[in-house]
Amino acid sequence: MVGVRHWSVKNPPVYVIPKPPNKYLVALASLPPSSDLYKDLVKRLQVIPNIQIIKIELIRNPGTEDLYLGMKKLIQKQLNNGNVNEKKLFHGTTGKGIDGIRDYGYDNRYYGANTAKGDWG
């Protein structure tokens, strides 16, 4: 419709992953390489030497989302200004790491040297 009615896009597209059906814990959606978000992520990740991007997937896990939001609220209450200082971080991994992140979220115990081995963190 943009070309037909001479509409213009004012904001970048929002990528929404629907909540998974009740019988599943997680929903995954592949990010199309043609999307602006994909291109932006690839550009940001190019600073990593020898990086190989196979695909980028968006994850929707309502269980870990609830945990995250609960912790965020707790931290906001503990801070004077309420600023939790969120940052966008990226994580690459292999095999079992993919399943761990998808199903259980990040595990800080694997932060650092272990991430080079493909452990999930």
PDB file of C-alpha atoms in Angstrom:
ATOM      1  CA  MET A   1       0.000   0.000   0.000  1.00  0.00           C
ATOM      2  CA  VAL A   2       2.939   2.346   0.481  1.00  0.00           C
ATOM      3  CA  GLY A   3       3.491   2.756  -3.260  1.00  0.00           C
ATOM      4  CA  VAL A   4      -0.199   2.723  -4.191  1.00  0.00           C
ATOM      5  CA  ARG A   5      -1.469   5.350  -1.765  1.00  0.00           C
ATOM      6  CA  HIS A   6       1.791   7.268  -1.485  1.00  0.00           C
ATOM      7  CA  TRP A   7       2.092   6.411   2.180  1.00  0.00           C
ATOM      8  CA  SER A   8       5.453   6.638   3.862  1.00  0.00           C
ATOM      9  CA  VAL A   9       6.905   4.595   6.697  1.00  0.00           C
ATOM     10  CA  LYS A  10       7.547   6.735   9.779  1.00  0.00           C
ATOM     11  CA  ASN A  11       8.938   4.081  12.101  1.00  0.00           C
ATOM     12  CA  PRO A  12      10.955   0.934  11.476  1.00  0.00           C
ATOM     13  CA  PRO A  13       8.941  -2.293  11.457  1.00  0.00           C
ATOM     14  CA  VAL A  14       8.331  -3.996  14.779  1.00  0.00           C
ATOM     15  CA  TYR A  15       9.060  -7.703  14.833  1.00  0.00           C
ATOM     16  CA  VAL A  16       6.530  -9.483  16.989  1.00  0.00           C
ATOM     17  CA  ILE A  17       6.666 -13.173  17.743  1.00  0.00           C
ATOM     18  CA  PRO A  18       3.300 -14.549  18.804  1.00  0.00           C
ATOM     19  CA  LYS A  19       3.046 -16.331  22.137  1.00  0.00           C
ATOM     20  CA  PRO A  20       3.664 -20.051  21.615  1.00  0.00           C
ATOM     21  CA  PRO A  21       0.709 -22.438  21.783  1.00  0.00           C
ATOM     22  CA  ASN A  22       0.111 -23.867  25.265  1.00  0.00           C
ATOM     23  CA  LYS A  23       1.726 -27.214  24.428  1.00  0.00           C
ATOM     24  CA  TYR A  24       5.048 -25.455  23.646  1.00  0.00           C
ATOM     25  CA  LEU A  25       7.289 -23.434  25.938  1.00  0.00           C
ATOM     26  CA  VAL A  26       8.999 -21.396  23.246  1.00  0.00           C
ATOM     27  CA  ALA A  27       8.358 -19.862  19.836  1.00  0.00           C
ATOM     28  CA  LEU A  28      11.150 -19.152  17.348  1.00  0.00           C
ATOM     29  CA  ALA A  29      11.005 -16.954  14.283  1.00  0.00           C
ATOM     30  CA  SER A  30      13.780 -16.644  11.722  1.00  0.00           C
ATOM     31  CA  LEU A  31      14.688 -13.075  10.953  1.00  0.00           C
ATOM     32  CA  PRO A  32      14.723 -12.573   7.166  1.00  0.00           C
ATOM     33  CA  PRO A  33      18.162 -11.490   5.868  1.00  0.00           C
ATOM     34  CA  SER A  34      16.419  -8.759   3.878  1.00  0.00           C
ATOM     35  CA  SER A  35      15.034  -7.102   7.035  1.00  0.00           C
ATOM     36  CA  ASP A  36      16.566  -3.915   8.409  1.00  0.00           C
ATOM     37  CA  LEU A  37      16.966  -5.513  11.839  1.00  0.00           C
ATOM     38  CA  TYR A  38      18.952  -8.429  10.361  1.00  0.00           C
ATOM     39  CA  LYS A  39      21.201  -6.059   8.429  1.00  0.00           C
ATOM     40  CA  ASP A  40      21.755  -3.898  11.513  1.00  0.00           C
ATOM     41  CA  LEU A  41      22.670  -6.915  13.643  1.00  0.00           C
ATOM     42  CA  VAL A  42      25.091  -8.227  11.009  1.00  0.00           C
ATOM     43  CA  LYS A  43      26.720  -4.795  10.837  1.00  0.00           C
ATOM     44  CA  ARG A  44      27.127  -4.656  14.634  1.00  0.00           C
ATOM     45  CA  LEU A  45      28.491  -8.191  14.820  1.00  0.00           C
ATOM     46  CA  GLN A  46      31.111  -7.656  12.095  1.00  0.00           C
ATOM     47  CA  VAL A  47      33.483  -6.236  14.735  1.00  0.00           C
ATOM     48  CA  ILE A  48      33.965  -9.803  16.026  1.00  0.00           C
ATOM     49  CA  PRO A  49      36.920 -11.486  14.285  1.00  0.00           C
ATOM     50  CA  ASN A  50      36.131 -14.591  12.207  1.00  0.00           C
ATOM     51  CA  ILE A  51      32.407 -14.371  12.915  1.00  0.00           C
ATOM     52  CA  GLN A  52      30.161 -16.597  10.842  1.00  0.00           C
ATOM     53  CA  ILE A  53      26.468 -15.751  10.934  1.00  0.00           C
ATOM     54  CA  ILE A  54      24.391 -18.726   9.881  1.00  0.00           C
ATOM     55  CA  LYS A  55      21.006 -17.319  10.834  1.00  0.00           C
ATOM     56  CA  ILE A  56      19.404 -14.981  13.317  1.00  0.00           C
ATOM     57  CA  GLU A  57      16.327 -16.098  15.209  1.00  0.00           C
ATOM     58  CA  LEU A  58      14.034 -14.221  17.529  1.00  0.00           C
ATOM     59  CA  ILE A  59      13.015 -16.166  20.629  1.00  0.00           C
ATOM     60  CA  ARG A  60       9.775 -15.859  22.559  1.00  0.00           C
ATOM     61  CA  ASN A  61       9.733 -17.669  25.893  1.00  0.00           C
ATOM     62  CA  PRO A  62       6.923 -16.359  28.128  1.00  0.00           C
ATOM     63  CA  GLY A  63       8.411 -18.098  31.185  1.00  0.00           C
ATOM     64  CA  THR A  64      11.775 -16.368  30.964  1.00  0.00           C
ATOM     65  CA  GLU A  65      10.071 -13.112  29.945  1.00  0.00           C
ATOM     66  CA  ASP A  66       8.074 -13.183  33.186  1.00  0.00           C
ATOM     67  CA  LEU A  67      11.245 -13.841  35.207  1.00  0.00           C
ATOM     68  CA  TYR A  68      13.053 -11.015  33.437  1.00  0.00           C
ATOM     69  CA  LEU A  69      10.241  -8.520  33.978  1.00  0.00           C
ATOM     70  CA  GLY A  70       9.964  -9.529  37.636  1.00  0.00           C
ATOM     71  CA  MET A  71      13.693  -8.985  38.200  1.00  0.00           C
ATOM     72  CA  LYS A  72      13.531  -5.695  36.330  1.00  0.00           C
ATOM     73  CA  LYS A  73      10.735  -4.455  38.618  1.00  0.00           C
ATOM     74  CA  LEU A  74      12.664  -5.563  41.702  1.00  0.00           C
ATOM     75  CA  ILE A  75      15.793  -3.727  40.564  1.00  0.00           C
ATOM     76  CA  GLN A  76      13.767  -0.608  39.709  1.00  0.00           C
ATOM     77  CA  LYS A  77      12.376  -0.543  43.251  1.00  0.00           C
ATOM     78  CA  GLN A  78      15.865  -0.883  44.730  1.00  0.00           C
ATOM     79  CA  LEU A  79      17.318   1.992  42.711  1.00  0.00           C
ATOM     80  CA  ASN A  80      16.776   5.632  43.605  1.00  0.00           C
ATOM     81  CA  ASN A  81      16.237   6.730  40.014  1.00  0.00           C
ATOM     82  CA  GLY A  82      14.552   3.528  38.772  1.00  0.00           C
ATOM     83  CA  ASN A  83      16.960   3.303  35.817  1.00  0.00           C
ATOM     84  CA  VAL A  84      17.902  -0.356  35.381  1.00  0.00           C
ATOM     85  CA  ASN A  85      20.458   0.527  32.686  1.00  0.00           C
ATOM     86  CA  GLU A  86      19.336  -2.100  30.173  1.00  0.00           C
ATOM     87  CA  LYS A  87      21.651  -2.876  27.280  1.00  0.00           C
ATOM     88  CA  LYS A  88      21.180  -4.796  24.055  1.00  0.00           C
ATOM     89  CA  LEU A  89      23.623  -7.674  24.069  1.00  0.00           C
ATOM     90  CA  PHE A  90      24.135 -10.469  21.582  1.00  0.00           C
ATOM     91  CA  HIS A  91      25.107 -14.057  22.098  1.00  0.00           C
ATOM     92  CA  GLY A  92      26.419 -16.646  19.720  1.00  0.00           C
ATOM     93  CA  THR A  93      26.747 -20.293  20.592  1.00  0.00           C
ATOM     94  CA  THR A  94      26.623 -23.820  19.252  1.00  0.00           C
ATOM     95  CA  GLY A  95      24.650 -27.040  19.736  1.00  0.00           C
ATOM     96  CA  LYS A  96      23.526 -27.506  23.317  1.00  0.00           C
ATOM     97  CA  GLY A  97      23.985 -23.794  23.938  1.00  0.00           C
ATOM     98  CA  ILE A  98      21.191 -22.962  21.532  1.00  0.00           C
ATOM     99  CA  ASP A  99      18.762 -25.245  23.336  1.00  0.00           C
ATOM    100  CA  GLY A 100      19.810 -23.917  26.745  1.00  0.00           C
ATOM    101  CA  ILE A 101      19.279 -20.263  25.821  1.00  0.00           C
ATOM    102  CA  ARG A 102      16.008 -21.011  24.088  1.00  0.00           C
ATOM    103  CA  ASP A 103      14.519 -23.082  26.902  1.00  0.00           C
ATOM    104  CA  TYR A 104      16.026 -21.588  30.070  1.00  0.00           C
ATOM    105  CA  GLY A 105      17.409 -18.157  29.185  1.00  0.00           C
ATOM    106  CA  TYR A 106      20.953 -17.022  29.872  1.00  0.00           C
ATOM    107  CA  ASP A 107      23.055 -18.530  32.626  1.00  0.00           C
ATOM    108  CA  ASN A 108      25.664 -16.130  34.006  1.00  0.00           C
ATOM    109  CA  ARG A 109      27.795 -19.014  35.276  1.00  0.00           C
ATOM    110  CA  TYR A 110      28.896 -19.555  31.690  1.00  0.00           C
ATOM    111  CA  TYR A 111      29.968 -15.945  31.154  1.00  0.00           C
ATOM    112  CA  GLY A 112      33.561 -15.350  30.067  1.00  0.00           C
ATOM    113  CA  ALA A 113      36.003 -18.070  29.062  1.00  0.00           C
ATOM    114  CA  ASN A 114      33.338 -20.763  28.773  1.00  0.00           C
ATOM    115  CA  THR A 115      31.486 -18.868  26.052  1.00  0.00           C
ATOM    116  CA  ALA A 116      34.375 -19.484  23.670  1.00  0.00           C
ATOM    117  CA  LYS A 117      33.633 -23.213  23.962  1.00  0.00           C
ATOM    118  CA  GLY A 118      30.026 -22.706  22.889  1.00  0.00           C
ATOM    119  CA  ASP A 119      28.473 -23.150  26.317  1.00  0.00           C
ATOM    120  CA  TRP A 120      25.290 -21.246  26.821  1.00  0.00           C
ATOM    121  CA  GLY A 121      25.399 -18.148  28.900  1.00  0.00           C
TER     122      GLY A 121
END
